[in-house]
Coordinates of C-alpha atoms in Angstrom, one line a residue:
M1 CA 85.4 51.9 69.8
E2 CA 87.7 52.6 66.8
F3 CA 84.9 51.7 64.4
F4 CA 82.6 54.3 65.9
R5 CA 85.4 56.9 65.7
A6 CA 86.1 56.0 62.1
A7 CA 82.4 56.2 61.3
A8 CA 82.1 59.6 62.9
V9 CA 85.2 60.9 61.1
A10 CA 83.7 59.6 57.8
R11 CA 80.4 61.4 58.4
L12 CA 82.2 64.6 59.4
L13 CA 84.4 64.4 56.4
A14 CA 81.5 63.8 54.0
A15 CA 79.8 67.0 55.3
D16 CA 83.1 68.9 55.3
V17 CA 83.8 67.9 51.7
L18 CA 80.3 68.8 50.6
W19 CA 80.6 72.3 52.1
F20 CA 84.3 73.1 51.3
G21 CA 85.2 70.8 48.5
I22 CA 88.2 68.4 48.3
G23 CA 90.9 71.1 48.8
E24 CA 93.2 71.7 51.7
L25 CA 90.8 73.9 53.6
S26 CA 88.4 71.0 54.2
K27 CA 91.2 68.8 55.5
V28 CA 92.5 71.5 57.8
L29 CA 89.1 72.3 59.1
L30 CA 88.3 68.6 59.7
I31 CA 91.6 68.1 61.6
F32 CA 90.9 71.3 63.7
L33 CA 87.4 70.1 64.6
A34 CA 88.7 66.7 65.5
C35 CA 91.4 68.1 67.8
L36 CA 89.3 70.8 69.3
A37 CA 87.2 68.7 71.8
P38 CA 90.1 66.8 73.5
V39 CA 92.2 70.0 73.8
A40 CA 89.3 72.1 75.1
L41 CA 88.2 69.6 77.6
A42 CA 91.7 69.0 78.9
A43 CA 92.2 72.8 79.3
R44 CA 89.0 73.1 81.2
A45 CA 89.9 70.2 83.5
G46 CA 93.4 71.8 84.0
V47 CA 91.9 75.2 84.9
R48 CA 89.6 73.5 87.4
S49 CA 92.6 71.7 89.0
A50 CA 93.8 75.0 90.4
S51 CA 92.7 75.0 94.0
V52 CA 90.6 77.8 95.5
D53 CA 93.1 77.9 98.4
Q54 CA 96.0 78.7 96.0
I55 CA 94.0 81.4 94.2
N56 CA 92.9 83.0 97.5
A57 CA 96.5 82.9 98.8
A58 CA 97.7 84.7 95.7
R59 CA 94.9 87.3 96.1
A60 CA 95.7 87.7 99.7
L61 CA 99.3 88.4 98.8
G62 CA 98.2 91.2 96.5
A63 CA 98.3 89.5 93.1
S64 CA 96.2 91.1 90.4
P65 CA 93.8 88.9 88.4
W66 CA 96.4 88.7 85.6
Q67 CA 99.1 87.6 88.0
V68 CA 96.8 85.0 89.5
L69 CA 96.1 83.6 86.0
R70 CA 99.7 83.7 85.0
H71 CA 101.4 82.4 88.2
V72 CA 98.7 80.1 89.7
V73 CA 96.0 79.0 87.2
F74 CA 98.2 78.5 84.1
P75 CA 101.0 76.4 85.9
A76 CA 98.2 74.3 87.5
A77 CA 96.5 73.8 84.2
L78 CA 99.6 73.2 82.0
P79 CA 100.0 69.5 82.7
E80 CA 96.4 68.8 81.7
I81 CA 96.7 71.1 78.7
L82 CA 99.8 69.2 77.5
I83 CA 98.0 65.9 77.9
G84 CA 95.1 67.2 75.9
L85 CA 97.5 68.3 73.2
R86 CA 99.0 64.8 73.1
I87 CA 95.6 63.3 72.7
G88 CA 94.6 65.9 70.2
M89 CA 97.8 65.2 68.2
G90 CA 97.0 61.5 68.0
V91 CA 93.4 62.2 67.0
G92 CA 94.6 64.8 64.5
W93 CA 97.1 62.4 63.0
T94 CA 94.6 59.6 62.6
T95 CA 92.1 62.1 61.1
L96 CA 94.7 63.3 58.7
V97 CA 95.4 59.8 57.4
A98 CA 91.7 59.0 57.2
A99 CA 91.0 62.3 55.3
E100 CA 93.9 61.5 52.9
M101 CA 92.3 58.1 52.2
V102 CA 88.9 59.5 51.5
A103 CA 89.6 62.8 49.7
A104 CA 93.1 63.5 48.6
Q105 CA 95.4 63.1 45.6
A106 CA 98.6 62.7 47.7
G107 CA 99.7 61.7 51.2
L108 CA 100.4 58.6 53.2
G109 CA 96.8 57.6 53.5
Q110 CA 96.3 57.9 49.7
L111 CA 99.6 55.9 49.2
V112 CA 98.4 53.1 51.4
L113 CA 94.9 53.0 49.9
N114 CA 96.3 53.0 46.3
A115 CA 98.8 50.3 47.1
S116 CA 96.1 48.1 48.7
N117 CA 94.0 48.5 45.6
F118 CA 96.8 47.2 43.4
L119 CA 97.8 44.4 46.0
R120 CA 101.2 46.0 46.7
T121 CA 101.6 44.5 50.2
D122 CA 105.1 45.8 50.6
V123 CA 104.1 49.4 50.0
V124 CA 101.0 49.0 52.3
L125 CA 103.2 47.6 55.1
M126 CA 105.8 50.3 54.6
G127 CA 103.1 53.0 54.6
I128 CA 101.7 51.7 57.8
L129 CA 105.1 51.5 59.4
V130 CA 105.8 55.1 58.4
I131 CA 102.5 56.3 59.8
G132 CA 103.3 54.5 63.1
L133 CA 106.8 55.9 63.2
F134 CA 105.6 59.4 62.8
A135 CA 102.9 58.9 65.5
G136 CA 105.6 57.6 67.8
L137 CA 107.9 60.5 67.0
F138 CA 105.0 63.0 67.8
E139 CA 104.4 61.2 71.1
F140 CA 108.1 61.2 72.0
G141 CA 108.3 64.9 71.2
M142 CA 105.3 65.8 73.3
R143 CA 106.7 63.8 76.2
C144 CA 110.0 65.6 75.9
L145 CA 108.2 68.9 75.9
E146 CA 106.2 67.9 79.0
R147 CA 109.5 67.1 80.8
V148 CA 110.8 70.5 80.0
L149 CA 107.7 72.6 80.6
V150 CA 106.3 70.8 83.7
P151 CA 109.2 69.3 85.6
W152 CA 107.2 69.4 88.9
K153 CA 104.7 66.8 87.5
G154 CA 107.2 63.9 87.5
R155 CA 108.4 61.6 84.7
A156 CA 105.9 60.9 82.0

């Protein structure tokens, strides 16, 4: 599965670099496109998780469409949205490292790639550990944010 994701990222990066060059814009656009699908699909699933009974009850109590959205739909969708953001953050981080390996002059991905070309195993291992450490910190931060924003969901 990872091979197919890496191949898809490489094809998208190649087209992205052809259109926008090697600059920062192409990397930002690539990361945005990689993160868009998981976040959008999770938001859609979250909005669909709001039950019709809850929406009808809010309407029966005189809630405006904006109040229904704010007090019923958004709280029901927030757990799924946060899960989509966690997934998107992981996809974005791996895409960033891959983009740095392919088309960058600096960054962790470029550092690891250059070190591997010169057989600097210590730098490669340290780069991989730093990449993993940051991924773990991002995950930990998102889980803490989930605990604060959606305490009714339970422990994540």
